Short mmCIF file of C-alpha atoms and ligand atoms in Angstrom, two decimals:
data_model
loop_
_atom_site.label_atom_id
_atom_site.label_comp_id
_atom_site.label_asym_id
_atom_site.label_seq_id
_atom_site.Cartn_x
_atom_site.Cartn_y
_atom_site.Cartn_z
CA MET P 26 21.14 -10.12 18.32
CA THR P 27 25.39 -10.75 18.17
CA GLU P 28 27.79 -7.71 17.58
CA LEU P 29 29.34 -7.01 14.56
CA ILE P 30 32.35 -4.37 14.81
CA VAL P 31 35.12 -3.19 12.50
CA SER P 32 38.90 -3.99 13.85
CA TYR P 33 42.24 -3.41 11.98
CA LYS P 34 46.02 -4.78 13.89
CA SER P 35 48.00 -2.17 11.48
CA ASN P 36 47.85 1.13 11.18
CA ASN P 37 47.83 1.20 8.10
CA TYR P 38 44.83 -0.24 7.87
CA LYS P 39 42.87 2.43 9.47
CA HIS P 40 41.30 4.11 6.36
CA GLU P 41 40.13 0.61 5.29
CA ALA P 42 38.80 -0.13 8.72
CA PHE P 43 37.09 3.28 9.33
CA ASP P 44 35.76 3.19 5.74
CA LEU P 45 33.65 0.11 5.76
CA ALA P 46 32.92 0.53 9.99
CA GLN P 47 31.06 3.48 8.45
CA ARG P 48 29.20 1.56 5.12
CA LEU P 49 28.24 -1.40 7.48
CA GLU P 50 27.57 1.90 10.01
CA VAL P 51 29.14 -0.27 12.82
CA GLU P 52 32.28 0.76 14.88
CA CYS P 53 35.48 0.59 14.31
CA LEU P 54 38.34 0.18 16.87
CA SER P 55 41.97 -0.02 17.06
CA HIS P 56 43.16 -3.99 18.06
CA GLU P 57 44.40 -2.23 21.34
CA GLU P 58 40.58 -1.48 21.98
CA SER P 59 38.59 -4.41 21.21
CA LYS P 60 41.01 -5.70 24.37
CA GLU P 61 38.41 -3.74 25.72
CA VAL P 62 34.88 -4.08 24.84
CA GLU P 63 33.54 -5.46 27.48
CA ASP P 64 31.93 -9.06 26.85
CA HIS P 65 33.28 -9.92 24.20
CA ILE P 66 33.10 -12.81 23.37
CA ASN P 67 29.12 -11.79 22.84
CA VAL P 68 30.76 -9.97 19.22
CA TYR P 69 31.82 -10.16 15.57
CA PHE P 70 34.49 -8.69 14.68
CA LEU P 71 35.49 -8.12 11.33
CA ILE P 72 39.38 -8.03 11.10
CA VAL P 73 40.61 -6.28 7.78
CA ASN P 74 44.18 -6.61 7.39
CA LYS P 75 46.41 -7.05 4.23
CA SER P 76 45.65 -10.60 4.12
CA ASN P 77 42.04 -11.72 4.04
CA HIS P 78 39.95 -10.29 5.51
CA TYR P 79 38.30 -12.18 8.23
CA LEU P 80 35.74 -12.79 11.11
CA ARG P 81 36.96 -13.78 14.55
CA LYS P 82 34.41 -14.24 17.26
CA GLY P 83 35.61 -12.47 20.40
CA LEU P 84 39.74 -12.41 20.68
CA SER P 85 40.48 -15.31 22.25
CA ARG P 86 42.82 -17.53 19.73
CA LYS P 87 40.95 -20.24 20.09
CA TYR P 88 38.35 -18.97 17.43
CA LYS P 89 39.50 -19.45 13.83
CA PRO P 90 39.06 -16.48 11.07
CA ILE P 91 36.72 -17.25 9.51
CA PHE P 92 36.41 -16.13 5.54
CA CYS P 93 35.68 -17.01 2.01
CA ASN P 94 38.32 -19.60 2.48
CA PHE P 95 37.73 -20.17 -1.73
CA SER P 96 41.00 -21.14 -2.86
CA ASP P 97 41.11 -23.69 0.55
CA TRP P 98 37.83 -24.82 -1.03
CA ALA P 99 38.25 -24.71 -4.32
CA THR P 100 41.06 -27.25 -4.11
CA ASN P 101 40.11 -29.65 -0.73
CA TYR P 102 35.93 -29.68 -0.44
CA SER P 103 33.19 -31.72 -2.92
CA ASP P 104 30.07 -31.20 -2.30
CA PRO P 105 28.74 -34.53 -4.42
CA LEU P 106 24.66 -33.92 -3.55
CA LEU P 107 25.58 -31.18 -5.19
CA THR P 108 27.70 -32.11 -8.07
CA LYS P 109 25.20 -34.63 -8.04
CA CYS P 110 21.63 -32.29 -8.99
CA LEU P 111 23.98 -30.80 -12.16
CA LYS P 112 23.26 -33.13 -14.03
CA GLY P 113 21.10 -32.33 -17.65
CA LEU P 114 21.99 -29.21 -17.28
CA PRO P 115 23.11 -27.80 -20.63
CA ASP P 116 26.53 -27.33 -21.77
CA GLY P 117 27.36 -23.32 -20.87
CA PHE P 118 24.52 -23.44 -18.32
CA ARG P 119 23.63 -20.28 -16.01
CA ALA P 120 23.52 -19.78 -12.68
CA VAL P 121 22.10 -18.08 -9.07
CA ASP P 122 23.05 -18.52 -6.83
CA THR P 123 19.80 -15.75 -4.43
CA THR P 124 21.57 -16.78 -0.75
CA ALA P 125 24.34 -16.20 -1.40
CA GLY P 126 26.80 -16.77 2.53
CA PHE P 127 30.41 -17.11 2.40
CA GLY P 128 29.96 -18.38 -1.64
CA LYS P 129 30.81 -22.09 -0.21
CA ASP P 130 27.77 -23.83 -2.59
CA ALA P 131 28.34 -20.66 -5.61
CA LEU P 132 31.73 -21.72 -6.36
CA GLN P 133 30.81 -25.72 -6.02
CA ILE P 134 28.76 -25.52 -9.18
CA ALA P 135 31.54 -22.63 -10.60
CA LYS P 136 33.41 -25.86 -10.58
CA ASP P 137 30.96 -27.61 -13.45
CA ILE P 138 32.87 -27.10 -16.30
CA ARG P 139 29.78 -26.76 -17.91
CA CYS P 140 28.98 -23.73 -15.74
CA LYS P 141 29.28 -20.16 -18.26
CA ASN P 142 28.91 -17.89 -14.83
CA VAL P 143 27.03 -18.15 -11.48
CA THR P 144 25.42 -15.15 -10.27
CA LEU P 145 25.90 -14.30 -6.50
CA ILE P 146 23.06 -12.79 -3.90
CA GLU P 147 23.77 -11.64 -0.45
CA LYS P 148 21.81 -9.17 1.05
CA GLU P 149 23.16 -8.66 4.11
CA PRO P 150 25.96 -5.18 3.91
CA TRP P 151 29.34 -7.82 5.46
CA MET P 152 28.68 -11.36 4.02
CA PHE P 153 28.35 -8.86 1.04
CA HIS P 154 32.31 -7.50 1.62
CA LEU P 155 33.61 -10.76 3.18
CA LEU P 156 33.04 -12.42 -0.71
CA LYS P 157 33.88 -9.75 -2.47
CA ASP P 158 37.75 -8.67 -1.03
CA SER P 159 38.22 -12.58 -1.10
CA TYR P 160 37.04 -13.21 -4.34
CA ASN P 161 39.58 -9.44 -5.09
CA LYS P 162 42.13 -10.61 -3.70
CA VAL P 163 42.12 -14.52 -4.89
CA GLU P 164 46.20 -15.36 -6.31
CA ASP P 165 45.50 -18.75 -7.66
CA ASN P 166 44.99 -20.41 -11.36
CA VAL P 167 42.66 -23.22 -10.19
CA THR P 168 40.61 -20.76 -8.18
CA SER P 169 40.39 -18.04 -10.64
CA VAL P 170 38.94 -20.37 -13.07
CA TYR P 171 36.65 -20.46 -10.53
CA VAL P 172 35.82 -17.32 -9.02
CA ASN P 173 36.27 -15.00 -12.57
CA LYS P 174 32.61 -17.07 -12.88
CA PHE P 175 31.30 -15.37 -10.31
CA LYS P 176 28.92 -11.91 -10.64
CA ILE P 177 28.56 -10.78 -6.61
CA LEU P 178 25.30 -8.84 -5.95
CA ASN P 179 24.12 -7.26 -2.66
CA MET P 180 21.07 -6.32 -2.98
CA ASP P 181 17.07 -9.25 -2.03
CA SER P 182 16.64 -11.78 -4.54
CA LYS P 183 13.29 -11.37 -3.97
CA ASN P 184 13.73 -8.27 -5.82
CA PHE P 185 15.87 -9.85 -8.08
CA LEU P 186 13.80 -12.33 -9.52
CA ASP P 187 10.45 -10.31 -9.42
CA LYS P 188 12.25 -8.66 -12.39
CA ASN P 189 14.39 -10.39 -13.30
CA LYS P 190 14.01 -11.36 -17.03
CA GLU P 191 17.11 -13.41 -17.69
CA PRO P 192 15.78 -17.12 -18.79
CA TYR P 193 18.78 -18.88 -16.81
CA ASP P 194 18.90 -23.20 -16.42
CA LEU P 195 19.40 -23.27 -12.61
CA ILE P 196 17.79 -21.30 -9.13
CA TYR P 197 19.60 -21.83 -6.35
CA ILE P 198 18.23 -21.48 -3.13
CA ASP P 199 19.68 -22.21 0.60
CA PRO P 200 18.23 -20.58 3.13
CA MET P 201 19.09 -21.16 6.47
CA PHE P 202 17.23 -24.37 8.82
CA SER P 203 17.24 -25.52 11.72
CA GLY P 204 17.97 -28.51 12.84
CA VAL P 205 21.60 -28.86 13.62
CA SER P 206 22.66 -27.95 16.42
CA LYS P 207 25.13 -25.04 17.61
CA SER P 208 27.77 -27.62 18.33
CA LYS P 209 26.84 -29.52 15.30
CA ALA P 210 27.09 -26.51 12.56
CA LYS P 211 30.05 -25.45 10.90
CA LYS P 212 30.82 -22.50 12.41
CA THR P 213 30.02 -19.98 9.18
CA LEU P 214 27.13 -21.52 9.36
CA GLN P 215 27.18 -20.26 13.07
CA THR P 216 28.25 -16.94 12.40
CA LEU P 217 24.94 -17.07 9.83
CA ARG P 218 23.09 -17.84 11.96
CA GLU P 219 24.45 -15.40 14.98
CA LEU P 220 24.04 -12.22 12.54
CA THR P 221 21.98 -11.95 9.84
CA THR P 222 17.80 -11.43 10.20
CA GLN P 223 16.01 -14.02 8.86
CA ASN P 224 13.00 -13.58 6.36
CA LYS P 225 10.48 -16.30 7.46
CA GLN P 226 8.91 -14.08 3.97
CA SER P 227 10.06 -13.66 1.71
CA ASN P 228 8.66 -16.30 -0.98
CA LEU P 229 12.46 -17.21 -2.39
CA LEU P 230 10.71 -20.09 -4.15
CA GLY P 231 7.35 -18.36 -5.73
CA ALA P 232 9.48 -16.11 -7.36
CA ALA P 233 12.28 -18.89 -8.19
CA ILE P 234 9.70 -20.48 -10.15
CA ALA P 235 7.56 -17.30 -11.64
CA SER P 236 10.35 -15.92 -12.98
CA LEU P 237 11.12 -19.63 -15.52
CA PRO P 238 13.93 -21.90 -14.81
CA ARG P 239 15.41 -24.64 -16.12
CA ARG P 240 15.57 -25.98 -12.67
CA VAL P 241 15.32 -24.54 -9.27
CA VAL P 242 17.33 -25.91 -6.34
CA VAL P 243 17.15 -26.69 -3.23
CA LYS P 244 18.65 -27.10 0.42
CA ARG P 245 16.88 -28.17 3.42
CA HIS P 246 18.10 -29.71 6.26
CA LYS P 247 17.25 -33.68 5.04
CA ASN P 248 14.17 -33.41 8.44
CA SER P 249 11.98 -30.21 7.12
CA ASN P 250 9.07 -30.13 5.02
CA HIS P 251 9.08 -28.84 1.70
CA LEU P 252 10.35 -24.91 2.05
CA GLU P 253 6.95 -22.91 1.10
CA GLY P 254 4.78 -26.04 0.63
CA ARG P 255 5.69 -26.31 -2.27
CA VAL P 256 6.41 -30.65 -3.74
CA PRO P 257 9.59 -30.64 -5.71
CA ASN P 258 10.09 -32.94 -8.94
CA TYR P 259 12.69 -35.30 -6.36
CA SER P 260 15.05 -35.17 -3.27
CA ILE P 261 18.51 -36.54 -3.08
CA SER P 262 20.32 -36.89 0.21
CA GLY P 263 23.03 -37.40 2.68
CA LYS P 264 23.60 -37.91 5.78
CA VAL P 265 22.52 -34.07 6.55
CA VAL P 266 21.01 -31.80 4.10
CA ARG P 267 19.03 -33.37 1.62
CA TYR P 268 18.35 -31.06 -2.06
CA ASP P 269 14.85 -30.20 -3.28
CA ILE P 270 14.64 -29.67 -7.17
CA TYR P 271 11.91 -28.27 -8.93
CA ASN P 272 12.25 -28.70 -12.79
CA LEU P 273 10.58 -26.93 -15.03
CA ASN P 274 11.81 -26.37 -18.39
CA SER P 275 13.64 -28.65 -20.26
C1 SAM M 301 22.64 -20.91 5.32
S1 SAM M 301 23.38 -19.37 4.28
C2 SAM M 301 24.21 -19.86 2.65
C3 SAM M 301 24.39 -20.15 2.64
C4 SAM M 301 25.70 -20.69 1.56
N1 SAM M 301 25.24 -21.34 1.04
C5 SAM M 301 27.57 -21.19 1.26
O1 SAM M 301 28.47 -21.37 0.85
O2 SAM M 301 28.10 -20.45 1.56
C6 SAM M 301 21.93 -17.90 3.61
C7 SAM M 301 22.46 -16.57 3.60
O3 SAM M 301 21.42 -15.83 2.66
C8 SAM M 301 21.60 -14.61 2.86
N2 SAM M 301 20.54 -14.61 2.68
C9 SAM M 301 19.32 -15.13 2.77
N3 SAM M 301 17.75 -14.58 2.29
C10 SAM M 301 18.30 -13.36 1.62
C11 SAM M 301 17.37 -12.90 0.66
N4 SAM M 301 16.66 -13.21 0.38
N5 SAM M 301 18.61 -12.27 -0.65
C12 SAM M 301 19.93 -12.24 -0.74
N6 SAM M 301 19.84 -12.66 0.18
C13 SAM M 301 19.34 -13.77 1.16
C14 SAM M 301 21.69 -15.26 4.31
O4 SAM M 301 21.74 -13.13 4.53
C15 SAM M 301 22.54 -15.88 4.68
O5 SAM M 301 23.69 -15.62 4.09
#
C-alpha cells in the first residue's frame, strides 16, 4: 500500500503535526526532511499548516493539493443525478453517508433545502482528519449553512448500522468501484484507492436495509453489478455512474 507521512512547513505547526502523526500512527517529517525521502513519488504527504490540511502526492508542484474543498464544492459543483435520487424524501429528511470519503456527496445531499442533517461516517483515520479539519475551517456563510448539517464520525459503518435505532430517511453508500482507469479517475478517488484498505465483505447494503430507512441509495459504476446482488427498485444512470435506489418505506 502507498505510504502516508505527516509533514509540516513551518515550525509553528511542528507540535500539531507530531500529535496528528501519533494519532494516525505514521511518521512525521519537516519539509526539509521530507525532501530526503527516497521514491517520494509513492508517498502521500499530509501537510499540516494554518489553512486546510491537505494531501500531496510526492513533492513535485505538478501534484495539486488534495483536500475537502467544501467552499468550492458548495458553489461550483453539482451532481444533478444525486439530487434526483433525493426526490420524494420528506421535508426535514435525515441522512447517513456510510462512506463519507472527502464528503463531496454528503455536501451535495446537505445542499438539498429539505435536508435536516447528514451523519458522515468514515473508517480511515486520516480521511476522517481531513474531513474534520476542513469542516472546522469553513468560514463563508453559504458553505456554513450546509456543513452545519454535518455530524462526522470515525468508525466502521457496519457497526454503526448494526446498532442503529434511529429512523433515518436516507442511507447513502458509495463503495469504491473499479472500472474507471487510473488516468480518468478523479484525483480524490485515486487517492482513496491508493490509501484505503478495501473491505470487500462489509455487507453495508444488507445492514442498511435491515436498519429500515425510507430509502437506500447506492452509487455504482454504470457497468457494475448490483451491490451484494440485491436488485434495486430502479436506477438513475449517467455517463459514468449509476445510482441504485432501494425504497423501503414510503
Ligand atoms: C469511494 S469513497 C467515497 C467518496 C465520497 N462519496 C465522496 O464524495 O468523497 C469510499 C470511502 O468510504 C470509506 N469506507 C468504505 N467502507 C467503509 C465502512 N464500512 N465504514 C466507513 N467508511 C467506509 C472509505 O475509507 C472511503 O473513504
